[in-house]
Amino acid sequence: MTVLGQLSDHQRLSIAIIAGAAVMLGLPGSILTDTRLIASWDMGASVSLLLAWLTMSGADAKATKRSTHDKRQSSTAILWLVSLAALASLMALIFLFKTETNTGPLDKAVHIGLSILALIASWLLIHTRFAFHYAHRYYVSGGPNNSKEIGGLNFPGGNEPDYLDFAYFSFIIGMTSQVSDVAVTSRIMRRLALMHGLLSFAFNMVILALSINIVASLI
């Protein structure tokens, strides 16, 4: 695993915030505030995703287990992230709706591109964060020094799961609101999957409905 792949949640978040702030402050003051906000969110979210996936792609099952014990994952952080991503998505849709009909082709392309990127990044962030949380719940349960494993997910093949396995499980729920071929075998995982499925369904439906409405009004 690379040095960037060994960063903790707080370190990844700090780097993402710095990247987003740099874009916000670095763009000329003549650019509209909402454009700068969307651009800074896009940068911060993209950096956060890049660092998170560097962590996941470079970790086997042993490294994943060690990472969950060394870098504790907060349940509260998920709710904050979902709320922030939902807010960013709504802001992106409003930003898309404000496209002026007399805007030049290049400005309009940038305007629409920033909005779409914000929507995609927000969706990816939610399910990436859930992947980390599933890994934490699987390998860290409690007991002396959090040494008792809870398990709760039965992946086909019988091997110990790594981060990419949890990402697979998380994104399947994000896309379909179901658990596919992974069996959920514990109460805590069922409750977490239920919350994840409900949030995913609500997020997908609201964004889809608003997007169709906005795009229709722009045609």
mmCIF file of C-alpha atoms in Angstrom:
data_model
loop_
_atom_site.group_PDB
_atom_site.id
_atom_site.type_symbol
_atom_site.label_atom_id
_atom_site.label_comp_id
_atom_site.label_asym_id
_atom_site.label_seq_id
_atom_site.Cartn_x
_atom_site.Cartn_y
_atom_site.Cartn_z
ATOM 1 C CA MET A 1 0.000 0.000 0.000
ATOM 2 C CA THR A 2 1.360 3.456 -0.914
ATOM 3 C CA VAL A 3 1.845 6.293 1.565
ATOM 4 C CA LEU A 4 -1.306 7.994 0.278
ATOM 5 C CA GLY A 5 -3.164 4.728 0.713
ATOM 6 C CA GLN A 6 -2.282 4.626 4.411
ATOM 7 C CA LEU A 7 -3.925 7.937 5.278
ATOM 8 C CA SER A 8 -6.617 8.002 7.936
ATOM 9 C CA ASP A 9 -10.128 9.374 7.438
ATOM 10 C CA HIS A 10 -9.179 12.667 9.071
ATOM 11 C CA GLN A 11 -6.071 13.025 6.950
ATOM 12 C CA ARG A 12 -7.964 12.337 3.718
ATOM 13 C CA LEU A 13 -10.674 14.795 4.756
ATOM 14 C CA SER A 14 -8.108 17.490 5.612
ATOM 15 C CA ILE A 15 -6.379 17.137 2.247
ATOM 16 C CA ALA A 16 -9.730 17.254 0.429
ATOM 17 C CA ILE A 17 -10.777 20.403 2.326
ATOM 18 C CA ILE A 18 -7.473 22.087 1.526
ATOM 19 C CA ALA A 19 -7.840 21.191 -2.166
ATOM 20 C CA GLY A 20 -11.385 22.534 -2.259
ATOM 21 C CA ALA A 21 -10.421 25.724 -0.423
ATOM 22 C CA ALA A 22 -7.508 26.260 -2.810
ATOM 23 C CA VAL A 23 -9.901 26.201 -5.776
ATOM 24 C CA MET A 24 -12.370 28.476 -3.988
ATOM 25 C CA LEU A 25 -9.694 31.040 -3.163
ATOM 26 C CA GLY A 26 -7.695 30.586 -6.353
ATOM 27 C CA LEU A 27 -10.472 31.307 -8.821
ATOM 28 C CA PRO A 28 -10.815 34.958 -9.874
ATOM 29 C CA GLY A 29 -13.250 37.068 -7.883
ATOM 30 C CA SER A 30 -15.060 37.924 -11.108
ATOM 31 C CA ILE A 31 -16.428 34.357 -11.226
ATOM 32 C CA LEU A 32 -19.823 33.959 -9.588
ATOM 33 C CA THR A 33 -19.836 32.633 -6.026
ATOM 34 C CA ASP A 34 -22.041 29.654 -6.845
ATOM 35 C CA THR A 35 -19.673 28.672 -9.655
ATOM 36 C CA ARG A 36 -16.724 28.822 -7.284
ATOM 37 C CA LEU A 37 -18.620 26.800 -4.654
ATOM 38 C CA ILE A 38 -19.488 24.047 -7.124
ATOM 39 C CA ALA A 39 -15.943 23.985 -8.492
ATOM 40 C CA SER A 40 -14.458 23.767 -4.988
ATOM 41 C CA TRP A 41 -16.847 20.933 -4.064
ATOM 42 C CA ASP A 42 -15.917 19.084 -7.239
ATOM 43 C CA MET A 43 -12.220 19.372 -6.422
ATOM 44 C CA GLY A 44 -12.573 18.417 -2.756
ATOM 45 C CA ALA A 45 -14.867 15.484 -3.515
ATOM 46 C CA SER A 46 -12.622 14.246 -6.336
ATOM 47 C CA VAL A 47 -9.524 14.376 -4.134
ATOM 48 C CA SER A 48 -11.359 12.579 -1.325
ATOM 49 C CA LEU A 49 -12.499 9.855 -3.729
ATOM 50 C CA LEU A 50 -9.028 9.468 -5.220
ATOM 51 C CA LEU A 51 -7.424 9.031 -1.800
ATOM 52 C CA ALA A 52 -10.150 6.661 -0.616
ATOM 53 C CA TRP A 53 -9.816 4.423 -3.655
ATOM 54 C CA LEU A 54 -6.031 4.425 -3.359
ATOM 55 C CA THR A 55 -6.566 3.027 0.129
ATOM 56 C CA MET A 56 -9.046 0.409 -1.033
ATOM 57 C CA SER A 57 -7.238 -0.716 -4.175
ATOM 58 C CA GLY A 58 -3.936 -1.265 -2.380
ATOM 59 C CA ALA A 59 -5.261 -3.280 0.560
ATOM 60 C CA ASP A 60 -5.648 -7.043 0.733
ATOM 61 C CA ALA A 61 -7.813 -8.672 3.415
ATOM 62 C CA LYS A 62 -5.054 -8.519 6.029
ATOM 63 C CA ALA A 63 -4.335 -4.833 5.346
ATOM 64 C CA THR A 64 -8.063 -4.072 5.382
ATOM 65 C CA LYS A 65 -8.482 -5.721 8.766
ATOM 66 C CA ARG A 66 -5.478 -3.888 10.182
ATOM 67 C CA SER A 67 -6.713 -0.578 8.772
ATOM 68 C CA THR A 68 -10.153 -0.912 10.364
ATOM 69 C CA HIS A 69 -8.540 -1.490 13.770
ATOM 70 C CA ASP A 70 -6.023 1.336 13.421
ATOM 71 C CA LYS A 71 -8.291 3.927 11.802
ATOM 72 C CA ARG A 72 -11.661 3.993 13.516
ATOM 73 C CA GLN A 73 -14.680 4.861 11.368
ATOM 74 C CA SER A 74 -17.364 7.119 12.808
ATOM 75 C CA SER A 75 -21.061 6.353 12.271
ATOM 76 C CA THR A 76 -21.844 10.045 12.725
ATOM 77 C CA ALA A 77 -19.501 10.868 9.852
ATOM 78 C CA ILE A 78 -21.764 8.917 7.473
ATOM 79 C CA LEU A 79 -24.794 11.017 8.358
ATOM 80 C CA TRP A 80 -22.817 14.231 7.947
ATOM 81 C CA LEU A 81 -21.421 13.066 4.616
ATOM 82 C CA VAL A 82 -24.831 11.999 3.300
ATOM 83 C CA SER A 83 -26.309 15.349 4.347
ATOM 84 C CA LEU A 84 -23.440 17.288 2.778
ATOM 85 C CA ALA A 85 -23.532 15.253 -0.438
ATOM 86 C CA ALA A 86 -27.304 15.687 -0.703
ATOM 87 C CA LEU A 87 -26.925 19.433 -0.168
ATOM 88 C CA ALA A 88 -24.174 19.595 -2.795
ATOM 89 C CA SER A 89 -26.355 17.665 -5.228
ATOM 90 C CA LEU A 90 -29.290 20.014 -4.745
ATOM 91 C CA MET A 91 -26.960 22.967 -5.159
ATOM 92 C CA ALA A 92 -25.615 21.427 -8.359
ATOM 93 C CA LEU A 93 -29.142 20.998 -9.711
ATOM 94 C CA ILE A 94 -30.016 24.593 -8.865
ATOM 95 C CA PHE A 95 -26.763 25.643 -10.507
ATOM 96 C CA LEU A 96 -27.709 23.651 -13.612
ATOM 97 C CA PHE A 97 -31.153 25.238 -13.646
ATOM 98 C CA LYS A 98 -29.592 28.716 -13.651
ATOM 99 C CA THR A 99 -27.960 28.133 -17.034
ATOM 100 C CA GLU A 100 -28.624 31.248 -19.074
ATOM 101 C CA THR A 101 -29.976 30.772 -22.582
ATOM 102 C CA ASN A 102 -27.718 33.542 -23.869
ATOM 103 C CA THR A 103 -24.580 32.033 -22.331
ATOM 104 C CA GLY A 104 -21.760 31.244 -24.749
ATOM 105 C CA PRO A 105 -21.186 27.608 -25.753
ATOM 106 C CA LEU A 106 -17.956 27.273 -23.737
ATOM 107 C CA ASP A 107 -19.408 28.856 -20.586
ATOM 108 C CA LYS A 108 -22.525 26.731 -20.880
ATOM 109 C CA ALA A 109 -20.438 23.560 -21.285
ATOM 110 C CA VAL A 110 -18.390 24.431 -18.173
ATOM 111 C CA HIS A 111 -21.563 25.275 -16.270
ATOM 112 C CA ILE A 112 -23.255 21.971 -17.101
ATOM 113 C CA GLY A 113 -20.032 19.978 -16.662
ATOM 114 C CA LEU A 114 -19.423 21.282 -13.141
ATOM 115 C CA SER A 115 -23.015 20.477 -12.155
ATOM 116 C CA ILE A 116 -22.926 16.927 -13.520
ATOM 117 C CA LEU A 117 -19.539 16.280 -11.914
ATOM 118 C CA ALA A 118 -20.914 17.434 -8.544
ATOM 119 C CA LEU A 119 -23.827 15.006 -8.828
ATOM 120 C CA ILE A 120 -21.574 12.086 -9.758
ATOM 121 C CA ALA A 121 -19.014 12.877 -7.054
ATOM 122 C CA SER A 122 -21.722 13.180 -4.385
ATOM 123 C CA TRP A 123 -23.199 9.797 -5.308
ATOM 124 C CA LEU A 124 -19.785 8.120 -5.351
ATOM 125 C CA LEU A 125 -18.806 9.671 -2.013
ATOM 126 C CA ILE A 126 -21.863 8.320 -0.213
ATOM 127 C CA HIS A 127 -21.313 4.714 -1.244
ATOM 128 C CA THR A 128 -17.541 4.869 -0.854
ATOM 129 C CA ARG A 129 -18.038 6.053 2.715
ATOM 130 C CA PHE A 130 -20.487 3.237 3.369
ATOM 131 C CA ALA A 131 -17.919 0.746 2.027
ATOM 132 C CA PHE A 132 -15.452 1.869 4.693
ATOM 133 C CA HIS A 133 -18.151 1.637 7.335
ATOM 134 C CA TYR A 134 -19.130 -1.903 6.329
ATOM 135 C CA ALA A 135 -15.473 -2.910 6.611
ATOM 136 C CA HIS A 136 -15.273 -1.361 10.060
ATOM 137 C CA ARG A 137 -18.446 -3.058 11.245
ATOM 138 C CA TYR A 138 -17.285 -6.388 9.851
ATOM 139 C CA TYR A 139 -13.861 -6.417 11.484
ATOM 140 C CA VAL A 140 -14.372 -4.296 14.635
ATOM 141 C CA SER A 141 -17.225 -5.080 16.977
ATOM 142 C CA GLY A 142 -16.217 -4.513 20.561
ATOM 143 C CA GLY A 143 -14.952 -6.625 23.412
ATOM 144 C CA PRO A 144 -11.474 -6.106 24.891
ATOM 145 C CA ASN A 145 -9.589 -3.633 22.682
ATOM 146 C CA ASN A 146 -12.258 -4.060 19.978
ATOM 147 C CA SER A 147 -10.776 -7.467 19.231
ATOM 148 C CA LYS A 148 -14.073 -9.313 18.744
ATOM 149 C CA GLU A 149 -15.047 -9.592 15.082
ATOM 150 C CA ILE A 150 -18.707 -9.233 14.246
ATOM 151 C CA GLY A 151 -18.637 -10.505 10.665
ATOM 152 C CA GLY A 152 -22.216 -10.323 9.465
ATOM 153 C CA LEU A 153 -21.572 -10.575 5.719
ATOM 154 C CA ASN A 154 -21.007 -13.839 3.894
ATOM 155 C CA PHE A 155 -19.132 -13.240 0.632
ATOM 156 C CA PRO A 156 -19.080 -16.011 -2.004
ATOM 157 C CA GLY A 157 -15.754 -17.834 -2.201
ATOM 158 C CA GLY A 158 -15.034 -18.117 1.508
ATOM 159 C CA ASN A 159 -12.043 -15.729 1.542
ATOM 160 C CA GLU A 160 -11.721 -12.912 4.049
ATOM 161 C CA PRO A 161 -13.062 -9.740 2.387
ATOM 162 C CA ASP A 162 -10.929 -6.721 1.537
ATOM 163 C CA TYR A 163 -11.988 -3.127 0.920
ATOM 164 C CA LEU A 164 -12.953 -3.800 -2.690
ATOM 165 C CA ASP A 165 -15.313 -6.554 -1.549
ATOM 166 C CA PHE A 166 -17.031 -4.100 0.773
ATOM 167 C CA ALA A 167 -17.097 -1.522 -2.033
ATOM 168 C CA TYR A 168 -18.816 -4.105 -4.243
ATOM 169 C CA PHE A 169 -21.428 -4.721 -1.560
ATOM 170 C CA SER A 170 -21.936 -0.995 -0.946
ATOM 171 C CA PHE A 171 -22.289 0.026 -4.578
ATOM 172 C CA ILE A 172 -24.679 -2.826 -5.362
ATOM 173 C CA ILE A 173 -26.983 -1.448 -2.656
ATOM 174 C CA GLY A 174 -26.408 2.066 -3.996
ATOM 175 C CA MET A 175 -27.424 1.062 -7.516
ATOM 176 C CA THR A 176 -30.191 -1.466 -6.849
ATOM 177 C CA SER A 177 -31.182 -1.118 -3.156
ATOM 178 C CA GLN A 178 -30.600 -4.868 -2.743
ATOM 179 C CA VAL A 179 -27.700 -7.005 -1.520
ATOM 180 C CA SER A 180 -27.154 -9.236 -4.562
ATOM 181 C CA ASP A 181 -25.124 -12.424 -3.872
ATOM 182 C CA VAL A 182 -23.698 -11.359 -0.481
ATOM 183 C CA ALA A 183 -25.633 -12.853 2.437
ATOM 184 C CA VAL A 184 -26.285 -10.593 5.438
ATOM 185 C CA THR A 185 -26.013 -12.751 8.554
ATOM 186 C CA SER A 186 -26.107 -10.351 11.510
ATOM 187 C CA ARG A 187 -28.695 -7.963 12.901
ATOM 188 C CA ILE A 188 -26.383 -4.944 12.941
ATOM 189 C CA MET A 189 -25.456 -5.451 9.296
ATOM 190 C CA ARG A 190 -29.115 -5.855 8.330
ATOM 191 C CA ARG A 191 -29.950 -2.566 10.016
ATOM 192 C CA LEU A 192 -27.011 -0.827 8.380
ATOM 193 C CA ALA A 193 -27.936 -2.257 4.957
ATOM 194 C CA LEU A 194 -31.559 -1.200 5.506
ATOM 195 C CA MET A 195 -30.533 2.379 6.329
ATOM 196 C CA HIS A 196 -28.167 2.413 3.360
ATOM 197 C CA GLY A 197 -30.839 1.057 1.000
ATOM 198 C CA LEU A 198 -33.450 3.577 2.128
ATOM 199 C CA LEU A 199 -31.023 6.489 1.831
ATOM 200 C CA SER A 200 -29.890 5.306 -1.596
ATOM 201 C CA PHE A 201 -33.433 4.918 -2.882
ATOM 202 C CA ALA A 202 -34.473 8.346 -1.593
ATOM 203 C CA PHE A 203 -31.321 10.014 -2.935
ATOM 204 C CA ASN A 204 -31.616 8.380 -6.362
ATOM 205 C CA MET A 205 -35.332 9.126 -6.734
ATOM 206 C CA VAL A 206 -35.101 12.759 -5.641
ATOM 207 C CA ILE A 207 -32.083 13.509 -7.827
ATOM 208 C CA LEU A 208 -33.600 11.701 -10.809
ATOM 209 C CA ALA A 209 -36.944 13.477 -10.471
ATOM 210 C CA LEU A 210 -35.355 16.912 -10.089
ATOM 211 C CA SER A 211 -32.916 16.259 -12.925
ATOM 212 C CA ILE A 212 -35.689 15.269 -15.334
ATOM 213 C CA ASN A 213 -37.707 18.314 -14.350
ATOM 214 C CA ILE A 214 -34.779 20.699 -14.753
ATOM 215 C CA VAL A 215 -33.519 19.217 -18.010
ATOM 216 C CA ALA A 216 -37.059 19.350 -19.426
ATOM 217 C CA SER A 217 -37.309 23.025 -18.521
ATOM 218 C CA LEU A 218 -34.012 23.753 -20.300
ATOM 219 C CA ILE A 219 -35.043 22.119 -23.576
#
